[in-house]
Short mmCIF file of C-alpha atoms in Angstrom, two decimals:
data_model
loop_
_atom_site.label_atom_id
_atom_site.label_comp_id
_atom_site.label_asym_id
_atom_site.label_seq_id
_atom_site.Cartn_x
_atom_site.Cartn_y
_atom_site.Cartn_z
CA UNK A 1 101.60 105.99 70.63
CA UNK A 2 101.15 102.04 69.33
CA UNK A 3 101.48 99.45 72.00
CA UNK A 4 104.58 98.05 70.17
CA UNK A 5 106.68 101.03 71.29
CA UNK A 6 105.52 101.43 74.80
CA UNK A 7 108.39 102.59 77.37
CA UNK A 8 107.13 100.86 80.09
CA UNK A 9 108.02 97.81 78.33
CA UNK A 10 111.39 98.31 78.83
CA UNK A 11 112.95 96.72 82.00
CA UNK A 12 115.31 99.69 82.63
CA UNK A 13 112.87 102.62 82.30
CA UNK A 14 111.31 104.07 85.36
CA UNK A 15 107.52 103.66 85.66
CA UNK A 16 107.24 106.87 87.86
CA UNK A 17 109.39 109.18 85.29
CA UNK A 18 106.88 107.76 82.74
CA UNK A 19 104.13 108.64 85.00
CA UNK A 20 105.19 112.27 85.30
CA UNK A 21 105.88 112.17 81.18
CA UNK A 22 102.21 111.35 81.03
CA UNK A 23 101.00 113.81 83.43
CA UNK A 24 102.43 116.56 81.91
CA UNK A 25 101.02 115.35 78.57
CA UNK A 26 97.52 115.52 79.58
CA UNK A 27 98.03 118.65 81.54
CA UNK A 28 98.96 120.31 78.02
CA UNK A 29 96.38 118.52 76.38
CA UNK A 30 93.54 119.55 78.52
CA UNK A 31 94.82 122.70 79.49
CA UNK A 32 94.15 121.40 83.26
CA UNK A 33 97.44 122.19 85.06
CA UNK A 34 96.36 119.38 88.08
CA UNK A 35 93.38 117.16 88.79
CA UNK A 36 92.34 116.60 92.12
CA UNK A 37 90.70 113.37 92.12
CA UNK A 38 90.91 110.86 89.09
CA UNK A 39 88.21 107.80 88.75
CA UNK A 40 88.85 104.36 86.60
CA UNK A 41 85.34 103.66 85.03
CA UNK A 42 84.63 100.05 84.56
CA UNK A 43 82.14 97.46 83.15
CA UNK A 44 78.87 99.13 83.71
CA UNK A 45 80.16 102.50 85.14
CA UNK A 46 81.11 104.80 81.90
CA UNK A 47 78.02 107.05 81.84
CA UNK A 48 78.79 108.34 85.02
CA UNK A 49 81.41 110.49 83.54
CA UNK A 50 78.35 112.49 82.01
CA UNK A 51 76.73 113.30 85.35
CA UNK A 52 80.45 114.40 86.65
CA UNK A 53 80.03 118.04 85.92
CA UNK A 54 81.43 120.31 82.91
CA UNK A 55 84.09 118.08 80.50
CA UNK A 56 86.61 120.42 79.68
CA UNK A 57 88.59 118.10 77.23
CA UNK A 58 88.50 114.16 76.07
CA UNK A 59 91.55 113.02 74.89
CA UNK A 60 92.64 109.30 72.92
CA UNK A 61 94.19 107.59 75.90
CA UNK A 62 96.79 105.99 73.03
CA UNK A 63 97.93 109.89 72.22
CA UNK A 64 99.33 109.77 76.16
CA UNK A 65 102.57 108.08 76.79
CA UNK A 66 102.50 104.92 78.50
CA UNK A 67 98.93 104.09 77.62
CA UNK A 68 97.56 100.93 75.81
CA UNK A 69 94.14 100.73 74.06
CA UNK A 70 91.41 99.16 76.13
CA UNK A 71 91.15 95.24 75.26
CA UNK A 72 88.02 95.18 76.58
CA UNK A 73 84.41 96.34 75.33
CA UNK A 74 82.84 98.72 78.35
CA UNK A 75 85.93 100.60 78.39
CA UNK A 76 85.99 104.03 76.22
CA UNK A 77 89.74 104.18 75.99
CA UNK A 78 89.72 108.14 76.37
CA UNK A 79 90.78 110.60 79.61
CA UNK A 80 88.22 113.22 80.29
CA UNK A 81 89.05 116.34 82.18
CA UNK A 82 86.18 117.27 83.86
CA UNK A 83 84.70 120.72 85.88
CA UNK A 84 82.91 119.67 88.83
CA UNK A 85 80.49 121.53 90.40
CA UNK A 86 82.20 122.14 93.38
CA UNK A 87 85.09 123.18 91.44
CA UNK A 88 87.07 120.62 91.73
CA UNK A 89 88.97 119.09 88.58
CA UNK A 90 88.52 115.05 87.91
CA UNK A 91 90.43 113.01 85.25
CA UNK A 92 88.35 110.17 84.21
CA UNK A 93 90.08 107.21 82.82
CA UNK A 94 88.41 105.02 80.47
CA UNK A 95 91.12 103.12 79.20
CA UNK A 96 92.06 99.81 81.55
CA UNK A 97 95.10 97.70 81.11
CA UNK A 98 93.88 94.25 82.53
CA UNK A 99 96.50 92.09 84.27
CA UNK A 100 95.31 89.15 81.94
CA UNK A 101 96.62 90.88 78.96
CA UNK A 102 100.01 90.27 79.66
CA UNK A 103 101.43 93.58 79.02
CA UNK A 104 102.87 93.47 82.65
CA UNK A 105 102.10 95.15 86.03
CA UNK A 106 103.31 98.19 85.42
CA UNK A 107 101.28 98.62 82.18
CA UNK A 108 98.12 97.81 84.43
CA UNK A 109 99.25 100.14 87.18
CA UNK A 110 100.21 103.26 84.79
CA UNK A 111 96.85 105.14 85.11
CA UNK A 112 96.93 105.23 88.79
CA UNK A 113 100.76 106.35 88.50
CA UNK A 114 99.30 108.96 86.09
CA UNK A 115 96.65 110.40 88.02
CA UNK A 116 98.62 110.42 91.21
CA UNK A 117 101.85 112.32 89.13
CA UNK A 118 98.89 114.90 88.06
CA UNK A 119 98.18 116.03 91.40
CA UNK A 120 94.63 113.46 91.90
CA UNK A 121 94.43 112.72 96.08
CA UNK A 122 91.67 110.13 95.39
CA UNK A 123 91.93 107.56 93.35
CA UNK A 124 87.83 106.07 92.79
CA UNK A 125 88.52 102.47 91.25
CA UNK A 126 85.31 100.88 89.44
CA UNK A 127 84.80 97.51 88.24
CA UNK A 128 82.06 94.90 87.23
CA UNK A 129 82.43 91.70 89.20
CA UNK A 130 80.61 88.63 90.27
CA UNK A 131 78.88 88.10 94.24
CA UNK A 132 79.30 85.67 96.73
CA UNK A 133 76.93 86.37 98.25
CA UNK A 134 73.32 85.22 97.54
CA UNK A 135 71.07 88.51 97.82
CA UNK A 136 73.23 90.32 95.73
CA UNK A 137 71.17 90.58 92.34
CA UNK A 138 72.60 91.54 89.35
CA UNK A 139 72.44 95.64 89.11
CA UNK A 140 74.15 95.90 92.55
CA UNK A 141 76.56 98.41 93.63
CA UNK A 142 78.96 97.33 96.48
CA UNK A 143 81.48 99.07 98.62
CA UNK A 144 84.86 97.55 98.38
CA UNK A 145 86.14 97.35 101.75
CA UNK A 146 89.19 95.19 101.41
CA UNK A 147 90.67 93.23 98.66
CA UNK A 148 92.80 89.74 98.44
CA UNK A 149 95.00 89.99 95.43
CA UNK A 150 95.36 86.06 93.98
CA UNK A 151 97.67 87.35 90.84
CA UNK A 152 100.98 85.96 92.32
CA UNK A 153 101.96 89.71 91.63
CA UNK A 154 102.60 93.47 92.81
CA UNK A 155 102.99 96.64 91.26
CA UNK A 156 105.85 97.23 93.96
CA UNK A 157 109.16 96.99 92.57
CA UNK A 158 112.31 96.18 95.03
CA UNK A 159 112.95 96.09 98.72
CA UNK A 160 109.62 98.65 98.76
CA UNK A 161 107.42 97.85 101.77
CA UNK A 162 103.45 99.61 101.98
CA UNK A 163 101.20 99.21 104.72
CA UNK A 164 98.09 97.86 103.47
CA UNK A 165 95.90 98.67 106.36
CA UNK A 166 92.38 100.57 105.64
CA UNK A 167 93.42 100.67 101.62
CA UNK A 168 90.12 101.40 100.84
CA UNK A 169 89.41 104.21 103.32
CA UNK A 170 86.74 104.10 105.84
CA UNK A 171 86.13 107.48 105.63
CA UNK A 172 85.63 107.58 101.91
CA UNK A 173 83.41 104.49 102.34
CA UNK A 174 81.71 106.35 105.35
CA UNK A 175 81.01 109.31 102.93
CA UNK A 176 79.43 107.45 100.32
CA UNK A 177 77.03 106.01 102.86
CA UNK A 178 75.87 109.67 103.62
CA UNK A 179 74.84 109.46 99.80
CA UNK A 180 73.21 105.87 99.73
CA UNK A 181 72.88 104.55 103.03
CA UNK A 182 71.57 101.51 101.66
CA UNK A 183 75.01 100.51 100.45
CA UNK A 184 76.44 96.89 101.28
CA UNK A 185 80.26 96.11 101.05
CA UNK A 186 83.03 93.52 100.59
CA UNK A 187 86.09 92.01 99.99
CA UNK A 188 87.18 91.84 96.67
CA UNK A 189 89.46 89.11 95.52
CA UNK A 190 91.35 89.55 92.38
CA UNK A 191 91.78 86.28 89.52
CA UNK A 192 94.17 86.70 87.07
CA UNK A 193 91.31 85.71 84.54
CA UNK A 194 90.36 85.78 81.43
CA UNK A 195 88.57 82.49 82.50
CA UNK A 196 85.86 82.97 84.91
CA UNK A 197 86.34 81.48 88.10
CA UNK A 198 85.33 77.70 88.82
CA UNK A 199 82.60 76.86 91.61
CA UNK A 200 85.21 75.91 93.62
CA UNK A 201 87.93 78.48 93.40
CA UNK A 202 84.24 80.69 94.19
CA UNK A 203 84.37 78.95 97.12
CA UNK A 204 88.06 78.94 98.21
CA UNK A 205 87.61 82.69 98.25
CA UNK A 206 84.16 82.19 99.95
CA UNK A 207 86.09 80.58 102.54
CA UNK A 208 89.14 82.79 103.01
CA UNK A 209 86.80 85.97 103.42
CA UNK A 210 85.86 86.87 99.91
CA UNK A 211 82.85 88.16 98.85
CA UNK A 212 83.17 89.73 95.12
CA UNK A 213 85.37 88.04 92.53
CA UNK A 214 86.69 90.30 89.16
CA UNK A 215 89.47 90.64 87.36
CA UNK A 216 91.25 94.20 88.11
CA UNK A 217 91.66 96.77 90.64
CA UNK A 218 93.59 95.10 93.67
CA UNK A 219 96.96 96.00 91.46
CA UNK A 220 95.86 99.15 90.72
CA UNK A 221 94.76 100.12 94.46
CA UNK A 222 98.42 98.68 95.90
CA UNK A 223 99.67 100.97 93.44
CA UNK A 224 97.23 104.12 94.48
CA UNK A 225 98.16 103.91 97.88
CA UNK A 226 102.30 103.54 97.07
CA UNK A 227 101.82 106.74 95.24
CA UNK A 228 99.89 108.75 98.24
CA UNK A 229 96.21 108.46 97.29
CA UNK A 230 92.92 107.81 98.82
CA UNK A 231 90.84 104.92 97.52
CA UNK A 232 87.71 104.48 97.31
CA UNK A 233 86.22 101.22 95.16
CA UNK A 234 82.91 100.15 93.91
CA UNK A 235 82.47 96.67 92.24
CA UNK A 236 78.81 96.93 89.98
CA UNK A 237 77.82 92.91 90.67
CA UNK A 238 76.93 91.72 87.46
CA UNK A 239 76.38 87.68 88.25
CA UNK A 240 76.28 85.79 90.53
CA UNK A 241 79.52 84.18 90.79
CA UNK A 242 80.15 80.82 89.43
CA UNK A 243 78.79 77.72 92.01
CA UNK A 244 76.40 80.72 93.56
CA UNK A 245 74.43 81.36 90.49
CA UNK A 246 72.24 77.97 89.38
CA UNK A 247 73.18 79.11 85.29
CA UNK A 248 76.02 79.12 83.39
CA UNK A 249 78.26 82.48 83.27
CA UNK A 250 77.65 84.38 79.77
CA UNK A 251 80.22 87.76 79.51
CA UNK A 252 77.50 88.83 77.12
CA UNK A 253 74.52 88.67 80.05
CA UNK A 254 77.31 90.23 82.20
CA UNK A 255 77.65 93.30 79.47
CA UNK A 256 74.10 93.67 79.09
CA UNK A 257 73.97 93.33 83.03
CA UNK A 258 76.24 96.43 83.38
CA UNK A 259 74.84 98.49 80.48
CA UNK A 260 70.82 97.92 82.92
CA UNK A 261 72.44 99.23 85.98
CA UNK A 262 74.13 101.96 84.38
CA UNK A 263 71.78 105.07 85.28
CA UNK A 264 71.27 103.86 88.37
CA UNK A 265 75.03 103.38 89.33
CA UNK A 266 76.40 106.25 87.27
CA UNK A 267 73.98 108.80 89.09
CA UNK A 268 75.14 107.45 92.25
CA UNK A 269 78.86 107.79 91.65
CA UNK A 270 78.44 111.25 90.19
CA UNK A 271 76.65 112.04 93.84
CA UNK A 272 79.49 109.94 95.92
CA UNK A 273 81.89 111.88 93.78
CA UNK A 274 80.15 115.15 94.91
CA UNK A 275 80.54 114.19 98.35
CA UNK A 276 84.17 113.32 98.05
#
């Protein structure tokens, strides 16, 4: 379907009935009557999808309802239904709607809605971001353990109040370190963006506990635990974030960043994911 005609553009329509819509789409596209876990693969984290286990269908994320084309290069802009070994059924989303698009929240939030309305428990949410904090090189994977969402915006709608506590579960986090002990973590704060962040808004969320700066998945993971789900997030650090790193920011040193670490980061997601 063409951006131009998306439902969820429409103030009256209801996201979750669009959700469901979707859901049932897939389900007949993929032949996969419900997925039990769902991942978003960001900057730097596509090729895990390959290492996931047995892909039983790929389908244009633009032949789903609700779904926009990815504006961003990194993302694939397909859902994969894939076998895992354990037997388990995962719906990988490549296609992100980025809050700086201005499509609205609930454009951003649909895949979540999605893969909660087809049956996923977990939601994984991957991104590529920039770190606070010094000894974080470029190529690192990070735990996210909490988030501070600086959009000015939720994907709740109305008089609709969700505890926030432990969003990103400890005991998904406390799984993944049975994979990698090795594994550092932080608190993700969320820009609006496009822009990169300035040295000093670095350092405002430096000083009010941040540790990873980006551009997505705080919507996305109010909206994952609204609908039920267990998150787990990983931010690949790219850069050092702006004021932290002694060079300019380049998004094409941040791609090529991503695309280093990916068979390092994608075989450990496809063993966290194993572990789930």
């Amino acid at each position: 379907m063409s951006n131009a005609a998306n439902p969820l553009d429409d103030p009256a329509a209801d996201p979750f009935e669009i959700a469901k819509e979707a859901a049932a789409q897939i389900a007949a596209a993929t032949g996969v009557e419900r997925h039990d876990i769902a991942l978003t693969l960001g900057s730097g984290w596509a090729k895990a999808a390959d290492l996931l286990g047995e892909t039983v269908a790929t389908v244009p994320a633009t032949d789903i309802v609700g779904f926009s084309a990815p504006a961003l290069s990194g993302h694939v802009g397909t859902l994969r239904s894939i076998l895992l070994p354990n037997g388990k059924r995962a719906l990988v989303i490549g296609a992100r709607t980025h809050f700086y698009e201005d499509h609205g929240v609930r454009r951003v939030v649909h895949s979540v809605r999605t893969a909660a309305a087809a049956g996923a428990t977990i939601m994984v949410l991957t991104n590529g971001a920039g770190g606070i904090k010094e000894h974080w090189t470029p190529g690192t994977p990070v735990l996210i353990s909490d988030h501070i969402n600086l959009t000015a915006a939720s994907p709740l709608e109305g008089a609709t109040f969700i505890d926030l506590t432990d969003l990103y579960a400890r005991r998904l986090r406390d799984l993944a370190r049975t994979v990698d002990p090795s594994l550092d973590e932080g608190v993700y704060t969320q820009f609006r963006g496009p822009h990169y962040e300035t040295p000093a808004e670095v350092q405002m969320a430096k000083t009010i506990g941040g540790h990873i700066v980006g551009m997505s998945t705080a919507l996305e993971a109010i909206a994952a635990r609204e609908a039920g789900m267990e998150i787990i997030g990983f931010s690949l650090i790219t850069n050092l974030a702006a004021g932290i790193s002694p060079h300019p920011l380049s998004h094409s040193e941040v791609l090529q960043a991503g695309k280093d670490a990916e068979p390092v980061i994608s075989d450990l997601l496809a063993r966290v994911v194993a572990a789930l």
